């Protein structure tokens, strides 16, 4: 049922009313699972209780509890409060069940501890309108609630939330004008790690046919490592790492416990290795059940051979984190040496290979400055090589993958950030003055050049969701064709051949507990 300003759609749980906005109909804050509080806390998501009448879907649901980190940059600080964290939002050109448009489902990033689908930077109107398709965004549990490996609870609850949201899409999206048989999942950073996980999870099989992973993070935890980290988190509150103990703390207060561990993580270097030098104590856990094996091994064994994949990264991934940490222009040779020894490649998956990793990088890049070495090894270890190797694993498993790199530099600070981590988000969504876009575009919005790169990026993604062809050849291990997005976009051989060779024998997988 439609009217000049509203549209009502009936889902399996009840009717929802959306609003007409800029040529689309938008539904916000539709619950796909019960609030994970009370006796549902730390449990797998439970089906949402049906409601009578018509529910207004005009406002985003509340964000899941999370650390304070980048709240001002992700729009969470102004979000509503409440326990209905597990909600979806839908942008559709027309909620006509006969339309059968392609569907894109966005999974936000944020180090598995931050994020909210209602953040202004994830306003999906341009993707839905330009691509003439349906876009869904979703919330999932973060931090301790979603990823801590605790006794008495399933592992990877945040990933199970994503599966529940995809099941909601399968059951309901036709009523919004979408085709449940043409679903593409896409995500950036922790969202890309989530996409990679979904490709390896038996419970997600068949829920989507295409996937886009933007800057896949390398760290995935073994069960032993994850349990050790959870014990350290719980100890910050004087508790055991159990669902019973942690349930005694309000979810919004428990985030402070996880946050308190952050500054102390390096104290655990002898047990956690490179994880102690990263920005988060949370990652997907290879627990043997929810996530049976790490994505690289799963894809190589053919877990996603029937899913078409785009995977890639930005050219200067780590420069954003260096800037946020006040490190640009300050890196000493001693700091570069420490980074090379901690993050340099080896036969892995173990973290850090000491002098071997350092020697390999210094020999491969003999003219590089300390800052260049520091940035390059972080970018390679955490994002670039895990992303490339995921594509190679997909090919090894008889699947298809397309590889890309974003090389166009962010305008802020005279281009000093380069094509840094997260730049693809405002380019893809066209949200140049929101959240991270506000920082990377210096608060002045877009330019004709930015709009052109943005349009090419968005067109490739929506074409892939519609046809399976993003506009450049699939990757192969001989020619290695890679789409490089820049002022003049080109298809070329993978542009970081030196790094690729440094890492070609490294085994990406679940990081072990050391010692």
Coordinates of C-alpha atoms in Angstrom, one line a residue:
X1 CA 0.0 0.0 0.0
X2 CA 1.4 3.4 -0.9
X3 CA 0.5 7.0 -0.5
X4 CA 2.2 10.3 -1.5
X5 CA 4.6 10.2 1.4
X6 CA 4.5 6.7 2.8
X7 CA 4.5 3.1 1.8
X8 CA 3.5 0.0 3.9
X9 CA 5.1 -3.4 3.4
X10 CA 4.2 -6.6 5.2
X11 CA 7.1 -8.6 6.5
X12 CA 6.8 -12.1 8.1
X13 CA 6.7 -10.5 11.5
X14 CA 4.3 -7.6 10.7
X15 CA 3.7 -4.6 8.6
X16 CA 6.1 -1.7 8.4
X17 CA 5.6 1.8 7.1
X18 CA 8.5 3.6 5.2
X19 CA 8.9 7.1 3.8
X20 CA 9.3 8.3 0.2
X21 CA 12.6 10.2 0.0
X22 CA 14.4 11.4 -3.2
X23 CA 12.8 9.0 -5.5
X24 CA 13.2 6.0 -3.2
X25 CA 11.2 4.4 -0.4
X26 CA 13.2 4.1 2.8
X27 CA 12.5 1.8 5.8
X28 CA 14.6 2.2 8.9
X29 CA 15.0 0.3 12.1
X30 CA 13.1 -2.9 11.2
X31 CA 14.0 -5.6 13.8
X32 CA 15.3 -8.9 12.4
X33 CA 15.8 -10.6 15.8
X34 CA 14.8 -10.2 19.4
X35 CA 16.9 -7.7 21.5
X36 CA 19.9 -9.8 22.8
X37 CA 19.4 -8.8 26.4
X38 CA 18.1 -10.6 29.5
X39 CA 18.1 -14.4 29.0
X40 CA 18.9 -13.8 25.3
X41 CA 22.2 -12.1 26.2
X42 CA 25.3 -13.8 24.7
X43 CA 23.0 -16.2 22.9
X44 CA 22.6 -16.8 19.2
X45 CA 20.0 -14.3 17.7
X46 CA 16.4 -15.3 18.2
X47 CA 13.5 -14.8 15.8
X48 CA 11.8 -11.5 16.3
X49 CA 8.3 -11.6 17.9
X50 CA 5.5 -10.7 15.5
X51 CA 3.6 -7.5 16.1
X52 CA 0.1 -6.3 15.4
X53 CA -0.8 -3.3 13.3
X54 CA 1.7 -1.2 11.3
X55 CA 5.1 -0.3 12.7
X56 CA 6.6 3.0 11.6
X57 CA 10.0 2.4 10.1
X58 CA 11.1 6.0 10.0
X59 CA 14.1 6.0 12.4
X60 CA 17.3 4.0 12.6
X61 CA 17.4 1.5 15.5
X62 CA 19.8 2.1 18.4
X63 CA 23.5 1.2 17.8
X64 CA 24.9 -1.9 19.6
X65 CA 26.9 -1.0 22.7
X66 CA 30.4 -0.1 21.7
X67 CA 33.6 1.6 22.7
X68 CA 33.9 5.3 22.5
X69 CA 36.8 5.2 19.9
X70 CA 35.5 6.9 16.7
X71 CA 32.0 7.7 17.8
X72 CA 32.2 11.3 16.6
X73 CA 33.4 10.0 13.2
X74 CA 30.7 7.3 12.8
X75 CA 27.6 9.2 13.8
X76 CA 26.9 6.9 16.7
X77 CA 27.1 9.7 19.3
X78 CA 23.7 11.1 18.1
X79 CA 22.0 7.7 17.7
X80 CA 18.9 6.7 19.8
X81 CA 19.1 4.6 22.9
X82 CA 17.5 1.2 23.6
X83 CA 18.0 -2.5 23.4
X84 CA 16.7 -3.1 19.8
X85 CA 20.1 -3.3 18.4
X86 CA 19.4 -5.9 15.8
X87 CA 17.7 -4.0 13.0
X88 CA 17.9 -3.6 9.2
X89 CA 17.3 -0.6 7.0
X90 CA 16.0 -0.8 3.4
X91 CA 16.4 1.6 0.4
X92 CA 14.2 0.6 -2.5
X93 CA 13.2 2.3 -5.8
X94 CA 9.8 0.7 -5.4
X95 CA 8.4 -1.8 -2.9
X96 CA 6.7 -3.8 -5.6
X97 CA 6.9 -7.6 -5.1
X98 CA 6.9 -8.0 -8.9
X99 CA 10.0 -5.8 -9.4
X100 CA 12.7 -8.4 -8.5
X101 CA 15.6 -6.0 -8.4
X102 CA 19.1 -7.0 -7.3
X103 CA 19.8 -6.7 -3.6
X104 CA 23.0 -5.4 -1.9
X105 CA 23.5 -6.0 1.8
X106 CA 26.1 -3.7 3.5
X107 CA 28.1 -4.8 6.6
X108 CA 29.9 -2.0 8.3
X109 CA 33.5 -2.1 9.6
X110 CA 35.0 -0.7 12.8
X111 CA 37.5 -3.2 14.2
X112 CA 34.7 -5.5 15.3
X113 CA 34.1 -3.1 18.2
X114 CA 32.6 0.0 16.6
X115 CA 29.9 0.8 14.0
X116 CA 26.2 1.5 13.4
X117 CA 24.2 1.1 10.2
X118 CA 22.5 4.4 10.9
X119 CA 25.7 6.4 10.6
X120 CA 25.3 9.1 8.0
X121 CA 28.2 7.9 6.0
X122 CA 26.2 4.7 5.2
X123 CA 23.3 6.5 3.7
X124 CA 22.6 4.2 0.7
X125 CA 20.4 6.4 -1.4
X126 CA 23.0 7.0 -4.2
X127 CA 23.8 3.3 -4.5
X128 CA 20.1 2.3 -4.7
X129 CA 19.2 5.1 -7.0
X130 CA 22.2 5.0 -9.4
X131 CA 22.1 1.2 -9.5
X132 CA 18.3 0.8 -9.6
X133 CA 18.5 -1.8 -6.9
X134 CA 17.5 -2.5 -3.3
X135 CA 20.1 -1.8 -0.5
X136 CA 19.9 -3.3 3.0
X137 CA 22.1 -2.2 5.9
X138 CA 22.2 -4.0 9.2
X139 CA 23.4 -3.9 12.8
X140 CA 25.3 -6.7 14.5
X141 CA 26.7 -7.1 18.0
X142 CA 30.2 -5.8 18.6
X143 CA 33.1 -6.1 21.1
X144 CA 32.5 -8.4 24.1
X145 CA 28.8 -8.8 23.2
X146 CA 29.5 -10.0 19.7
X147 CA 33.0 -11.5 19.5
X148 CA 34.6 -12.3 22.9
X149 CA 35.1 -16.1 23.2
X150 CA 33.4 -16.8 26.5
X151 CA 32.2 -20.0 28.2
X152 CA 28.5 -20.7 28.0
X153 CA 27.9 -18.8 24.7
X154 CA 28.4 -19.5 21.0
X155 CA 31.4 -18.1 19.3
X156 CA 31.1 -15.3 16.8
X157 CA 27.7 -14.0 17.9
X158 CA 28.2 -10.9 15.7
X159 CA 28.6 -13.1 12.7
X160 CA 25.5 -15.1 13.7
X161 CA 23.6 -11.8 13.8
X162 CA 24.7 -11.2 10.2
X163 CA 23.5 -14.6 9.1
X164 CA 20.1 -13.8 10.9
X165 CA 19.9 -10.6 8.9
X166 CA 20.6 -12.4 5.7
X167 CA 17.9 -14.9 6.5
X168 CA 15.6 -11.9 7.1
X169 CA 16.5 -10.7 3.6
X170 CA 15.8 -14.1 2.1
X171 CA 12.4 -14.3 3.7
X172 CA 11.3 -10.6 3.3
X173 CA 13.1 -8.7 0.6
X174 CA 10.7 -9.7 -2.2
X175 CA 8.0 -7.6 -0.5
X176 CA 10.4 -4.6 -0.8
X177 CA 11.0 -5.1 -4.5
X178 CA 14.1 -7.2 -4.2
X179 CA 15.1 -10.6 -5.6
X180 CA 16.2 -13.0 -2.8
X181 CA 18.0 -15.0 -5.5
X182 CA 20.2 -12.1 -6.4
X183 CA 21.8 -11.0 -3.2
X184 CA 25.3 -9.4 -2.9
X185 CA 27.0 -8.9 0.5
X186 CA 29.5 -6.1 0.7
X187 CA 31.6 -4.7 3.5
X188 CA 34.8 -2.8 4.4
X189 CA 37.5 -3.5 6.9
X190 CA 35.8 -5.6 9.7
X191 CA 32.9 -5.7 7.4
X192 CA 35.1 -7.3 4.8
X193 CA 36.4 -9.7 7.4
X194 CA 32.8 -10.5 8.1
X195 CA 32.1 -11.1 4.4
X196 CA 35.2 -13.4 4.3
X197 CA 33.8 -15.2 7.3
X198 CA 30.4 -15.6 5.8
X199 CA 32.0 -17.2 2.7
X200 CA 33.4 -19.9 5.0
X201 CA 30.4 -20.4 7.3
X202 CA 28.1 -23.4 6.6
X203 CA 25.2 -21.5 8.2
X204 CA 25.5 -18.7 5.5
X205 CA 25.6 -21.0 2.5
X206 CA 23.0 -20.1 -0.1
X207 CA 22.1 -16.8 1.5
X208 CA 24.0 -14.7 -1.2
X209 CA 25.4 -15.4 -4.6
X210 CA 27.9 -12.5 -4.9
X211 CA 30.3 -10.8 -2.4
X212 CA 32.5 -7.8 -2.2
X213 CA 35.3 -7.6 0.4
X214 CA 36.9 -4.2 0.7
X215 CA 40.2 -4.3 2.7
X216 CA 40.1 -7.7 4.4
X217 CA 41.8 -7.6 7.8
X218 CA 44.3 -10.5 8.3
X219 CA 44.0 -11.3 12.0
X220 CA 41.6 -14.2 12.7
X221 CA 41.9 -15.8 16.1
X222 CA 42.4 -19.4 17.0
X223 CA 40.1 -20.7 19.8
X224 CA 43.0 -20.7 22.3
X225 CA 44.1 -17.2 21.5
X226 CA 40.5 -15.9 21.6
X227 CA 39.9 -17.5 25.0
X228 CA 43.1 -16.1 26.4
X229 CA 42.1 -12.6 25.2
X230 CA 38.6 -13.0 26.7
X231 CA 40.1 -13.9 30.0
X232 CA 42.2 -10.8 30.0
X233 CA 39.2 -8.7 29.2
X234 CA 37.1 -10.2 31.9
X235 CA 39.9 -9.8 34.4
X236 CA 39.7 -6.0 33.9
X237 CA 36.4 -6.2 35.7
X238 CA 37.5 -8.9 38.2
X239 CA 35.3 -11.5 36.4
X240 CA 35.7 -14.9 34.8
X241 CA 35.2 -15.1 31.0
X242 CA 31.8 -16.7 31.2
X243 CA 28.4 -15.7 30.0
X244 CA 27.1 -15.9 33.6
X245 CA 29.7 -13.5 35.0
X246 CA 29.7 -11.0 32.2
X247 CA 25.9 -10.9 32.2
X248 CA 26.1 -9.3 35.6
X249 CA 27.4 -6.1 33.9
X250 CA 25.1 -3.9 31.9
X251 CA 25.9 -4.1 28.2
X252 CA 26.7 -0.4 28.0
X253 CA 29.1 -0.6 30.9
X254 CA 30.8 -3.7 29.7
X255 CA 32.2 -1.9 26.7
X256 CA 34.4 0.0 29.1
X257 CA 36.0 -3.3 30.2
X258 CA 37.0 -4.1 26.7
X259 CA 38.2 -0.6 26.1
X260 CA 40.3 -0.7 29.3
X261 CA 42.4 -3.5 27.8
X262 CA 43.4 -1.5 24.8
X263 CA 46.3 0.4 26.3
X264 CA 47.6 -2.7 28.0
X265 CA 47.6 -5.1 25.0
X266 CA 51.4 -4.8 24.4
X267 CA 51.9 -6.4 27.8
X268 CA 50.6 -9.6 26.3
X269 CA 53.0 -9.7 23.3
X270 CA 54.7 -12.9 24.4
X271 CA 51.2 -14.6 24.3
X272 CA 49.4 -12.8 21.6
X273 CA 52.2 -11.8 19.2
X274 CA 51.2 -9.3 16.5
X275 CA 47.7 -9.0 17.9
X276 CA 49.2 -7.1 20.9
X277 CA 50.3 -4.4 18.4
X278 CA 47.0 -4.0 16.7
X279 CA 44.0 -1.7 17.5
X280 CA 41.5 -4.3 18.6
X281 CA 41.2 -7.3 20.8
X282 CA 38.3 -8.7 18.8
X283 CA 38.2 -10.7 15.5
X284 CA 36.3 -13.7 14.2
X285 CA 37.3 -16.9 16.0
X286 CA 38.0 -20.1 14.1
X287 CA 36.1 -22.1 16.7
X288 CA 35.5 -25.2 14.6
X289 CA 31.8 -24.9 14.6
X290 CA 30.4 -21.4 13.7
X291 CA 33.5 -20.8 11.7
X292 CA 35.1 -24.2 11.0
X293 CA 38.2 -22.9 9.3
X294 CA 39.8 -19.6 8.4
X295 CA 38.5 -18.0 5.2
X296 CA 41.7 -18.6 3.2
X297 CA 41.7 -22.3 3.9
X298 CA 37.9 -22.6 3.4
X299 CA 37.9 -20.8 0.0
X300 CA 40.8 -22.8 -1.2
X301 CA 38.8 -26.0 -0.4
X302 CA 35.9 -24.7 -2.4
X303 CA 33.6 -23.3 0.3
X304 CA 32.6 -20.4 -1.9
X305 CA 33.2 -21.7 -5.5
X306 CA 29.6 -20.8 -6.4
X307 CA 29.9 -17.2 -5.1
X308 CA 31.2 -14.5 -7.4
X309 CA 33.7 -12.3 -5.5
X310 CA 35.3 -8.9 -5.7
X311 CA 38.1 -8.3 -3.3
X312 CA 40.7 -5.5 -3.0
X313 CA 42.3 -2.8 -0.9
X314 CA 43.5 0.8 -0.9
X315 CA 47.1 1.7 -1.9
X316 CA 48.0 3.4 1.4
X317 CA 45.9 1.4 3.8
X318 CA 47.9 2.2 7.0
X319 CA 48.4 5.9 6.5
X320 CA 45.0 6.7 8.1
X321 CA 46.0 4.9 11.3
X322 CA 49.4 6.6 11.3
X323 CA 47.7 10.0 10.9
X324 CA 45.2 9.3 13.7
X325 CA 48.1 8.2 15.9
X326 CA 50.1 11.4 15.2
X327 CA 52.9 9.3 13.5
X328 CA 53.1 10.9 10.1
X329 CA 56.6 12.3 9.5
X330 CA 57.8 10.9 12.9
X331 CA 58.8 7.3 12.3
X332 CA 62.4 6.4 13.3
X333 CA 64.5 3.6 12.0
X334 CA 64.1 1.9 15.4
X335 CA 60.3 2.0 15.0
X336 CA 60.6 0.7 11.5
X337 CA 62.7 -2.2 12.7
X338 CA 60.3 -3.1 15.4
X339 CA 57.4 -3.0 12.9
X340 CA 59.2 -5.1 10.4
X341 CA 60.1 -7.7 13.0
X342 CA 56.5 -7.8 14.3
X343 CA 54.6 -7.8 11.1
X344 CA 57.0 -9.1 8.5
X345 CA 56.2 -12.2 6.5
X346 CA 57.1 -15.8 7.3
X347 CA 55.8 -19.3 6.8
X348 CA 53.1 -18.3 9.3
X349 CA 50.3 -18.1 10.4
X350 CA 52.3 -17.2 13.5
X351 CA 52.6 -13.5 14.2
X352 CA 56.0 -11.9 13.7
X353 CA 59.1 -13.5 12.3
X354 CA 61.8 -11.4 13.9
X355 CA 64.9 -10.6 11.9
X356 CA 63.8 -12.7 8.9
X357 CA 60.9 -10.4 8.2
X358 CA 63.0 -7.3 8.6
X359 CA 65.7 -8.6 6.3
X360 CA 63.2 -9.6 3.7
X361 CA 61.7 -6.1 3.6
X362 CA 64.9 -4.2 3.7
X363 CA 66.3 -6.3 0.8
X364 CA 63.1 -5.9 -1.2
X365 CA 62.9 -2.1 -0.7
X366 CA 66.5 -1.0 -0.3
X367 CA 65.8 2.7 -0.9
X368 CA 62.8 3.0 1.3
X369 CA 62.8 5.4 4.2
X370 CA 61.9 4.2 7.7
X371 CA 58.4 5.7 7.4
X372 CA 57.8 4.0 4.0
X373 CA 58.9 0.6 5.5
X374 CA 56.7 1.1 8.5
X375 CA 53.7 2.0 6.4
X376 CA 54.3 -0.7 3.8
X377 CA 54.7 -3.6 6.2
X378 CA 51.6 -2.6 8.2
X379 CA 49.6 -2.1 5.0
X380 CA 50.7 -5.5 3.6
X381 CA 50.3 -7.5 6.7
X382 CA 47.0 -6.2 8.0
X383 CA 45.1 -5.5 4.8
X384 CA 46.7 -5.8 1.3
X385 CA 48.1 -9.3 1.3
X386 CA 45.2 -10.8 3.2
X387 CA 42.9 -9.3 0.6
X388 CA 45.0 -10.5 -2.4
X389 CA 45.4 -14.0 -0.9
X390 CA 41.7 -14.3 -0.4
X391 CA 41.2 -13.8 -4.2
X392 CA 43.9 -16.4 -4.8
X393 CA 42.2 -18.8 -2.4
X394 CA 38.9 -18.4 -4.2
X395 CA 40.6 -19.2 -7.5
X396 CA 42.3 -22.3 -6.0
X397 CA 38.9 -23.5 -4.9
X398 CA 37.6 -23.3 -8.5
X399 CA 35.8 -20.0 -7.9
X400 CA 36.0 -16.6 -9.6
X401 CA 37.4 -13.4 -8.2
X402 CA 37.9 -9.8 -9.4
X403 CA 40.7 -7.8 -7.8
X404 CA 41.0 -4.0 -7.4
X405 CA 43.0 -1.3 -5.8
X406 CA 41.9 2.2 -4.9
X407 CA 44.9 4.5 -5.7
X408 CA 43.1 7.9 -5.9
X409 CA 44.4 10.0 -2.9
X410 CA 42.1 11.6 -0.3
X411 CA 42.0 15.4 -0.8
X412 CA 42.6 16.3 2.9
X413 CA 45.9 17.6 4.2
X414 CA 47.2 18.2 0.7
X415 CA 46.9 14.6 -0.2
X416 CA 49.2 13.4 2.6
X417 CA 46.9 10.6 3.5
X418 CA 47.1 9.0 0.1
X419 CA 44.6 6.4 -0.8
X420 CA 44.1 5.5 2.8
X421 CA 42.0 2.9 4.7
X422 CA 38.3 3.8 4.6
X423 CA 38.5 6.2 1.6
X424 CA 36.4 3.8 -0.4
X425 CA 33.4 4.3 1.9
X426 CA 32.6 8.0 1.1
X427 CA 33.5 7.3 -2.5
X428 CA 31.1 4.3 -2.7
X429 CA 28.2 5.9 -0.9
X430 CA 28.9 9.4 -2.1
X431 CA 28.8 10.7 1.5
X432 CA 31.7 13.2 1.3
X433 CA 30.6 15.4 4.2
X434 CA 29.6 12.7 6.7
X435 CA 31.7 10.6 9.2
X436 CA 35.0 9.6 7.8
X437 CA 34.2 11.5 4.6
X438 CA 34.2 14.7 6.5
X439 CA 37.8 14.1 7.6
X440 CA 39.1 12.7 4.3
X441 CA 37.5 15.4 2.1
X442 CA 38.6 18.2 4.5
X443 CA 35.0 19.2 5.2
X444 CA 34.6 20.8 1.7
X445 CA 32.7 18.0 0.1
X446 CA 33.3 16.5 -3.4
X447 CA 34.9 17.9 -6.5
X448 CA 34.3 16.9 -10.2
X449 CA 37.3 14.6 -9.9
X450 CA 36.0 13.0 -6.7
X451 CA 32.6 12.6 -8.2
X452 CA 34.0 10.9 -11.3
X453 CA 36.0 8.4 -9.2
X454 CA 33.0 7.9 -7.0
X455 CA 30.7 7.2 -9.9
X456 CA 33.1 4.6 -11.4
X457 CA 33.5 2.9 -8.1
X458 CA 29.7 2.8 -7.5
X459 CA 28.9 1.8 -11.1
X460 CA 31.3 -1.2 -10.8
X461 CA 29.8 -2.4 -7.6
X462 CA 26.2 -2.1 -8.8
X463 CA 27.0 -3.7 -12.2
X464 CA 28.6 -6.6 -10.4
X465 CA 25.5 -7.0 -8.1
X466 CA 23.3 -6.9 -11.2
X467 CA 25.2 -9.0 -13.7
X468 CA 28.3 -10.5 -12.0
X469 CA 30.6 -8.3 -14.2
X470 CA 32.2 -5.3 -12.6
X471 CA 33.7 -4.2 -15.9
X472 CA 37.2 -5.7 -15.7
X473 CA 38.5 -9.3 -16.2
X474 CA 38.5 -11.9 -13.5
X475 CA 41.8 -12.4 -11.7
X476 CA 44.2 -15.2 -12.6
X477 CA 47.6 -16.1 -11.2
X478 CA 49.4 -15.6 -14.5
X479 CA 48.3 -12.2 -15.8
X480 CA 47.0 -11.0 -12.4
X481 CA 44.6 -8.3 -13.9
X482 CA 43.7 -5.7 -11.4
X483 CA 41.4 -2.7 -11.7
X484 CA 43.1 0.4 -10.3
X485 CA 40.7 3.2 -9.5
X486 CA 42.4 6.6 -9.9
X487 CA 41.8 9.8 -11.8
X488 CA 42.4 7.7 -14.9
X489 CA 41.4 4.2 -14.0
X490 CA 43.2 1.4 -15.7
X491 CA 43.4 -2.4 -15.6
X492 CA 47.0 -3.6 -15.0
X493 CA 49.0 -6.4 -13.5
X494 CA 48.7 -6.5 -9.7
X495 CA 50.7 -3.3 -8.8
X496 CA 52.5 -4.6 -5.7
X497 CA 54.4 -7.5 -7.2
X498 CA 57.3 -7.1 -4.8
X499 CA 55.1 -7.4 -1.7
X500 CA 53.2 -10.3 -3.3
X501 CA 56.4 -12.2 -3.7
X502 CA 57.5 -11.5 -0.1
X503 CA 54.2 -12.9 1.2
X504 CA 53.5 -15.7 -1.3
X505 CA 54.6 -18.5 1.1
X506 CA 53.0 -17.0 4.2
X507 CA 50.1 -19.0 5.5
X508 CA 47.2 -16.7 6.4
X509 CA 45.0 -18.4 8.9
X510 CA 44.0 -18.5 12.6
X511 CA 46.6 -16.9 14.8
X512 CA 47.8 -19.2 17.6
X513 CA 48.2 -18.6 21.3
X514 CA 51.9 -18.3 21.9
X515 CA 53.8 -19.5 24.9

